Coordinates of C-alpha atoms in Angstrom, one line a residue:
M4 CA 227.7 193.2 83.5
L5 CA 227.7 189.8 85.3
A6 CA 229.6 191.3 88.2
A7 CA 227.0 194.3 88.3
A8 CA 224.1 191.8 88.2
L9 CA 225.4 189.7 91.0
A10 CA 226.2 192.8 93.1
A11 CA 222.5 193.9 92.7
L12 CA 221.2 190.6 94.2
P13 CA 220.0 190.7 97.8
A14 CA 222.8 189.8 100.4
A15 CA 220.9 186.7 101.4
A16 CA 221.1 185.4 97.8
Q17 CA 224.8 186.2 97.6
E18 CA 225.5 184.1 100.7
I19 CA 223.8 180.8 99.7
A20 CA 226.2 178.1 100.7
L21 CA 227.3 175.7 98.1
V22 CA 226.1 172.2 98.5
P23 CA 227.3 169.0 96.9
Y24 CA 225.6 167.8 93.8
P25 CA 225.9 164.1 93.7
V26 CA 225.1 162.2 90.5
D27 CA 223.2 158.9 91.1
H28 CA 224.5 156.9 88.0
E29 CA 222.5 153.9 88.6
A30 CA 219.2 156.1 88.5
R31 CA 220.1 157.8 85.3
V32 CA 217.6 157.3 82.5
D33 CA 217.9 157.8 78.7
S34 CA 217.4 161.4 77.4
P35 CA 217.8 163.2 74.1
A36 CA 221.2 164.4 75.5
D37 CA 222.5 161.0 74.7
A38 CA 225.9 160.4 72.8
R39 CA 225.9 156.6 72.6
F40 CA 225.2 156.9 68.8
L41 CA 228.8 158.1 68.4
L42 CA 230.2 155.0 69.9
D43 CA 230.5 151.9 67.6
G44 CA 230.4 149.0 69.8
P45 CA 231.7 146.8 71.0
A46 CA 235.1 148.2 71.3
G47 CA 237.6 146.6 69.0
K48 CA 235.2 145.1 66.6
H49 CA 237.1 146.7 63.7
G50 CA 240.5 145.3 64.8
F51 CA 243.4 146.6 66.9
V52 CA 244.1 150.3 67.1
T53 CA 247.5 151.3 65.5
A54 CA 249.6 154.4 65.3
R55 CA 250.6 155.7 61.9
D56 CA 251.6 159.1 60.3
G57 CA 250.7 160.8 63.4
K58 CA 247.2 159.5 63.7
L59 CA 245.4 156.6 65.2
W60 CA 243.8 153.9 63.0
R61 CA 241.4 151.1 63.5
G62 CA 242.0 147.7 62.0
D63 CA 239.5 148.4 59.0
G64 CA 241.7 151.4 58.0
T65 CA 239.5 154.2 59.4
R66 CA 240.5 156.9 61.8
F67 CA 240.1 156.3 65.6
R68 CA 239.5 159.3 67.6
C69 CA 239.4 159.1 71.4
W70 CA 237.3 161.0 74.0
G71 CA 238.4 159.4 77.1
V72 CA 238.7 159.9 80.9
N73 CA 241.1 158.9 83.6
M74 CA 239.5 156.4 86.0
T75 CA 240.6 156.1 89.6
G76 CA 237.1 156.4 91.3
W77 CA 233.6 157.8 91.1
A78 CA 233.8 160.1 94.3
V79 CA 236.1 160.5 97.1
G80 CA 236.6 157.1 98.7
S81 CA 234.9 155.1 96.1
D82 CA 236.1 152.2 94.4
E83 CA 238.2 152.2 91.1
I84 CA 237.2 148.8 90.3
P85 CA 233.3 148.6 90.8
A86 CA 231.2 145.7 91.8
H87 CA 229.2 144.1 89.0
G88 CA 226.0 146.0 89.2
A89 CA 227.9 149.4 89.5
A90 CA 230.1 148.4 86.5
T91 CA 227.1 147.9 84.2
A92 CA 225.7 151.2 85.3
Y93 CA 229.0 153.2 85.0
A94 CA 229.7 151.9 81.6
K95 CA 226.3 153.0 80.4
A96 CA 226.9 156.3 82.0
L97 CA 230.2 156.9 80.3
A98 CA 228.7 155.9 77.0
R99 CA 225.9 158.3 77.3
L100 CA 228.5 160.9 77.7
G101 CA 230.3 159.9 74.5
V102 CA 233.2 158.5 76.3
N103 CA 234.9 155.9 74.2
C104 CA 238.2 155.2 76.2
V105 CA 239.2 154.8 79.9
R106 CA 242.5 155.1 81.4
L107 CA 242.7 152.5 84.1
H108 CA 245.1 154.0 86.5
F109 CA 246.6 152.7 89.7
L110 CA 245.6 149.1 89.2
D111 CA 249.0 148.2 90.7
M112 CA 247.9 149.6 94.2
P113 CA 247.2 147.4 97.2
D114 CA 243.6 146.1 97.6
S115 CA 243.2 147.7 101.1
I116 CA 242.0 151.0 102.2
A117 CA 244.3 153.1 104.3
P118 CA 245.2 156.7 105.0
V119 CA 247.8 157.9 102.6
R120 CA 249.8 161.0 102.1
N121 CA 251.3 162.0 98.7
E122 CA 254.9 162.5 99.5
G123 CA 255.3 165.2 96.9
A124 CA 252.5 167.2 98.5
A125 CA 253.3 170.8 99.8
R126 CA 253.8 170.9 103.5
G127 CA 251.1 173.6 104.0
P128 CA 248.0 172.9 106.1
A129 CA 245.7 172.7 103.2
A130 CA 247.7 169.8 101.3
G131 CA 247.1 166.3 102.6
P132 CA 247.1 163.9 104.3
F133 CA 244.7 162.2 102.0
T134 CA 242.3 159.9 103.5
H135 CA 241.7 157.8 100.5
R136 CA 243.6 156.2 97.8
P137 CA 242.5 154.0 94.8
R138 CA 242.2 150.4 95.6
G139 CA 244.0 148.3 93.3
L140 CA 244.6 144.6 92.4
I141 CA 247.5 143.8 94.8
R142 CA 246.8 141.7 97.8
D143 CA 248.0 143.7 100.8
D144 CA 247.8 140.7 103.3
L145 CA 251.0 139.0 102.1
P146 CA 254.6 139.7 102.6
D147 CA 255.1 140.6 98.9
S148 CA 253.2 142.5 96.2
R149 CA 253.3 139.7 93.5
S150 CA 249.5 138.4 94.0
F151 CA 246.3 139.8 92.7
N152 CA 243.2 139.8 94.9
A153 CA 241.1 137.1 92.9
E154 CA 237.8 139.0 93.8
R155 CA 239.0 142.2 92.5
L156 CA 240.5 140.8 89.3
D157 CA 237.0 139.3 88.7
R158 CA 235.5 142.8 89.1
L159 CA 238.1 144.2 86.8
D160 CA 237.4 141.4 84.1
F161 CA 233.5 142.2 84.3
W162 CA 234.2 145.9 84.3
I163 CA 236.2 145.9 81.1
A164 CA 233.8 143.5 79.5
E165 CA 231.0 146.0 80.3
L166 CA 233.1 148.9 78.9
K167 CA 233.9 146.9 75.8
K168 CA 230.1 146.1 75.2
N169 CA 229.4 149.7 75.2
G170 CA 232.1 150.7 72.8
I171 CA 234.6 151.9 75.3
Y172 CA 238.2 151.0 74.9
V173 CA 240.8 150.5 77.8
N174 CA 244.2 152.2 78.2
F175 CA 246.3 150.1 80.7
N176 CA 248.9 151.7 82.9
L177 CA 251.4 149.1 84.1
N178 CA 253.7 150.9 86.8
V179 CA 251.9 153.6 88.6
G180 CA 251.7 153.4 92.3
R181 CA 253.0 150.0 93.3
M182 CA 254.3 149.8 96.9
Y183 CA 257.0 147.1 97.3
K184 CA 257.6 145.0 100.1
K185 CA 260.5 143.1 101.8
G186 CA 259.0 139.8 100.5
D187 CA 259.6 141.0 97.0
G188 CA 263.4 140.8 97.5
V189 CA 263.6 144.6 96.7
P190 CA 266.6 146.3 98.5
D191 CA 265.4 149.2 100.6
A192 CA 261.7 148.4 100.0
E193 CA 260.6 150.2 103.0
L194 CA 262.2 153.2 101.9
V195 CA 261.7 153.5 98.2
G196 CA 257.9 153.9 98.3
V197 CA 256.5 153.7 94.7
A198 CA 260.2 153.5 93.5
K199 CA 259.9 156.1 90.7
A200 CA 263.2 156.3 89.1
F201 CA 264.5 153.1 90.8
T202 CA 262.4 151.2 88.4
Y203 CA 264.7 152.0 85.5
F204 CA 267.7 150.3 86.7
G205 CA 267.1 148.3 89.9
P206 CA 267.3 144.7 88.6
E207 CA 264.8 143.3 91.0
L208 CA 262.2 146.0 90.2
I209 CA 262.6 145.6 86.5
A210 CA 261.9 141.8 87.0
L211 CA 258.9 142.6 89.2
Q212 CA 257.5 145.0 86.5
K213 CA 257.7 142.2 83.9
D214 CA 256.2 139.8 86.2
Y215 CA 253.2 142.2 86.8
A216 CA 252.8 142.8 83.2
R217 CA 252.8 138.9 82.4
K218 CA 250.2 138.4 85.1
L219 CA 247.8 141.2 84.0
L220 CA 248.3 141.3 80.1
G221 CA 248.6 137.6 80.0
H222 CA 245.4 137.0 82.0
R223 CA 242.4 135.7 80.1
N224 CA 239.2 137.5 80.9
P225 CA 236.5 134.9 81.4
Y226 CA 233.8 137.4 80.3
T227 CA 235.4 138.0 76.9
G228 CA 237.3 134.7 76.5
L229 CA 240.4 136.8 75.5
R230 CA 243.9 137.5 77.0
Y231 CA 244.3 141.3 77.6
A232 CA 247.3 141.1 75.1
D233 CA 245.1 139.7 72.4
D234 CA 241.8 141.9 73.2
P235 CA 241.4 144.7 70.4
A236 CA 239.3 146.7 73.1
M237 CA 242.7 147.5 74.7
M238 CA 243.8 150.6 72.9
T239 CA 247.3 151.2 74.3
V240 CA 249.7 150.2 77.2
E241 CA 251.8 152.7 79.1
V242 CA 254.9 151.3 80.7
V243 CA 255.4 153.7 83.6
N244 CA 253.3 156.8 84.6
E245 CA 255.2 160.1 85.3
N246 CA 258.4 158.4 86.0
S247 CA 261.9 159.4 84.8
L248 CA 265.3 159.0 86.0
L249 CA 266.1 162.3 84.2
E250 CA 263.8 164.1 86.4
F251 CA 265.6 162.7 89.5
W252 CA 268.8 164.0 88.0
M253 CA 267.5 167.4 87.2
R254 CA 265.8 167.8 90.6
N255 CA 268.7 166.8 92.7
W256 CA 267.2 163.4 93.8
L257 CA 270.3 161.4 93.3
R258 CA 271.9 162.3 96.4
G259 CA 271.8 159.0 98.1
E260 CA 270.9 160.4 101.5
R261 CA 267.5 158.5 101.9
V262 CA 268.2 156.4 105.0
P263 CA 266.0 154.8 107.8
G264 CA 265.1 157.5 110.4
G265 CA 266.0 160.3 108.1
E266 CA 263.7 163.1 107.4
N267 CA 263.3 162.0 103.9
A268 CA 261.0 165.0 103.1
Q269 CA 262.2 165.1 99.6
L270 CA 262.3 162.3 97.0
D271 CA 266.0 160.9 96.8
M272 CA 267.9 157.7 96.2
T273 CA 269.0 155.5 99.1
P274 CA 272.8 154.8 99.2
H275 CA 272.2 151.4 97.7
Y276 CA 270.7 152.7 94.6
Q277 CA 273.1 155.6 94.3
K278 CA 276.1 153.2 94.4
L279 CA 274.4 150.9 91.9
L280 CA 273.7 153.8 89.4
T281 CA 277.2 155.3 90.0
G282 CA 278.7 151.9 89.1
M283 CA 276.6 151.7 86.0
Y284 CA 277.8 155.2 85.1
N285 CA 281.5 154.4 85.5
D286 CA 281.0 151.1 83.4
W287 CA 279.3 153.3 80.6
L288 CA 282.1 155.7 80.8
G289 CA 284.7 153.0 80.3
K290 CA 283.1 152.2 77.1
R291 CA 282.0 155.6 75.8
R292 CA 284.9 157.8 77.0
S293 CA 288.6 157.8 76.5
A294 CA 291.0 157.2 79.4
A295 CA 292.1 160.9 79.2
Q296 CA 288.5 162.1 79.3
I297 CA 287.7 159.9 82.4
A298 CA 290.8 161.3 84.0
S299 CA 289.6 164.7 83.4
L300 CA 286.1 163.7 84.8
R301 CA 287.8 162.6 87.9
G302 CA 289.5 165.9 88.3
M303 CA 286.3 167.9 87.8
A304 CA 284.6 165.8 90.4
G305 CA 287.6 166.0 92.8
V306 CA 288.2 162.3 93.1
T307 CA 291.6 160.5 92.7
E308 CA 292.7 157.7 90.5
G309 CA 290.7 154.5 91.2
Q310 CA 287.7 156.2 92.7
P311 CA 284.4 156.2 90.8
V312 CA 283.3 159.4 89.1
P313 CA 280.4 160.6 91.0
L314 CA 277.2 162.1 89.5
M315 CA 276.7 165.7 89.9
R316 CA 274.3 167.5 92.2
R317 CA 271.9 170.1 90.7
G318 CA 273.8 172.9 92.0
D319 CA 276.7 171.9 90.0
H320 CA 274.8 171.8 86.7
P321 CA 275.0 175.5 85.7
A322 CA 278.8 175.8 85.9
A323 CA 279.8 172.1 84.9
P324 CA 282.1 171.8 82.0
R325 CA 280.5 170.4 78.9
L326 CA 282.5 167.3 79.1
R327 CA 280.9 166.4 82.4
F328 CA 277.5 167.8 81.9
D329 CA 277.0 166.0 78.4
A330 CA 278.3 162.7 79.8
E331 CA 275.8 162.4 82.6
L332 CA 273.0 163.6 80.5
E333 CA 273.8 161.0 77.7
F334 CA 274.2 158.2 80.3
I335 CA 270.9 158.9 82.1
T336 CA 269.0 159.2 78.9
Q337 CA 270.5 155.9 77.7
V338 CA 269.5 154.1 80.8
E339 CA 265.9 155.3 80.2
L340 CA 266.1 154.4 76.4
D341 CA 267.5 150.9 77.3
F342 CA 265.0 150.2 79.8
H343 CA 262.1 151.1 77.4
A344 CA 263.5 149.2 74.5
D345 CA 263.7 146.1 76.6
M346 CA 260.2 146.5 77.9
R347 CA 258.8 147.1 74.5
R348 CA 260.5 144.0 73.3
F349 CA 259.2 141.9 76.2
L350 CA 255.7 143.3 75.8
R351 CA 255.6 142.8 72.0
D352 CA 257.7 139.5 71.6
E353 CA 257.0 137.6 74.8
L354 CA 253.5 138.8 75.8
G355 CA 252.2 139.5 72.3
V356 CA 251.0 143.1 72.9
K357 CA 249.6 144.4 69.6
V358 CA 248.4 148.0 70.4
P359 CA 250.5 151.0 70.6
I360 CA 253.0 151.2 73.5
V361 CA 253.8 154.5 75.4
P362 CA 257.1 154.5 77.6
T363 CA 256.2 157.3 80.0
A364 CA 254.6 160.7 80.0
D365 CA 256.0 164.1 79.6
H366 CA 255.3 165.4 83.1
T367 CA 257.9 168.0 83.5
Y368 CA 255.7 170.6 85.3
F369 CA 258.6 172.6 86.9
M370 CA 261.5 172.3 84.5
A371 CA 262.5 172.1 80.9
N372 CA 261.1 169.1 79.1
Q373 CA 263.8 168.6 76.3
P374 CA 265.7 165.8 78.0
L375 CA 262.7 163.7 78.9
M376 CA 261.5 164.2 75.3
R377 CA 264.2 162.0 74.0
T378 CA 262.7 159.2 76.0
A379 CA 259.1 160.1 75.4
M380 CA 259.5 160.3 71.7
A381 CA 260.7 156.6 71.4
A382 CA 257.2 155.6 71.3
D383 CA 254.1 154.9 69.2
L384 CA 252.2 157.7 71.0
L385 CA 253.4 160.8 72.8
D386 CA 251.6 161.2 76.2
A387 CA 251.8 164.5 78.1
H388 CA 250.4 165.1 81.6
V389 CA 249.7 168.5 83.0
Y390 CA 247.7 169.3 86.0
W391 CA 246.1 172.8 87.1
Q392 CA 246.8 173.3 90.6
H393 CA 246.6 169.7 91.8
P394 CA 245.8 169.7 95.5
A395 CA 248.5 167.2 96.2
I396 CA 251.1 169.8 95.0
Y397 CA 249.7 173.1 95.6
G398 CA 247.2 172.5 98.5
R399 CA 243.6 173.4 98.0
R400 CA 243.5 176.4 95.5
N401 CA 241.2 177.4 92.9
Q402 CA 242.8 180.3 90.9
P403 CA 241.4 180.8 87.4
M404 CA 243.9 179.8 84.9
V405 CA 243.4 182.8 82.9
N406 CA 245.1 184.8 85.8
A407 CA 248.3 182.9 85.4
P408 CA 248.8 182.3 81.6
Q409 CA 252.4 181.8 82.1
L410 CA 251.7 178.6 84.2
S411 CA 248.9 177.5 82.1
I412 CA 248.5 173.8 81.0
I413 CA 248.2 175.1 77.5
Q414 CA 251.6 176.4 77.3
K415 CA 253.1 173.5 79.2
L416 CA 251.4 171.0 76.6
A417 CA 252.6 173.2 73.8
R418 CA 256.2 172.2 74.5
S419 CA 255.4 168.5 73.6

């Protein structure tokens, strides 16, 4: 009936061009459609959020329910960390909508504004390059990525204090989009980009992640008087975002062919990190497999005595003998579990984080998620991320999800 009604409209009415509908948050006024009564602020006044028996609880023993948003900006090119006046207006705007949690994403990005292209983007004309990226805390005018921009840190402190005042909790992400530099002492810093997967086993990268967490979560917010690790308005901490070594293994990104001047159109390891990971694998085999099994693995891989057993490429997976397939899967899973166990110990014991800790997200859009679930389940909360036709991956499309139920976010989330 709707289609028939639209068809009956004059041609001119059917051809009216769509125009942007900007929302002026600063000019918003109170109205009956106001959900602030649902928020019991300030956030954290009932104590720290905990996870127990498959539910979230406040410190006073009552259930905590979250209606949250991911925050990277308010419009294309806008700032993730607003100035003081805007922070006050935006916190009130979120509260009016009943939002009681904000996921602060990409805080570990540089503080500069520069054109950027998502490396995973489709190469079609509709996908990228993207002219804006979230501006984070990291000073981009230094040879390393270890210093915060003091003005932007002050903005963040005020922003979080305003959110807290309005009954809105904060979800901190630690490692999301950090770009490493030569001054960090990171091997192949100019090639690894955001260093996903490398962050699980590169010793320099692990140390830098801990350094960042210490500087952020150990920082005392002058507007609340609390370290972030001690603030009950912090709902949870996520260690790495959409980041998995298992994903690299499943998607053939452990080839070790990422080199200066190469095409590098697909994510991959550099030779340095491939050699490091292969060495770790062979050390692990020496402890977990018998000499006879290791000899068999060398034969399967086509290497001679004394040579390291290499990791397979994806094309080898379907026909791989169980001995080889299971060894690699077990090893890579253990690397992830060991990393997250160490980070959890560091956050809990050294930094004093008291809220639920999430290792990573189930983000297996294009593959089975069972391997990654072993890592994701070693957590206080399970995080699952699914996008519908993300423009960075698919280009600019707008197909209704009901037309492709087999690809819908519902069936993907149902796996977790």
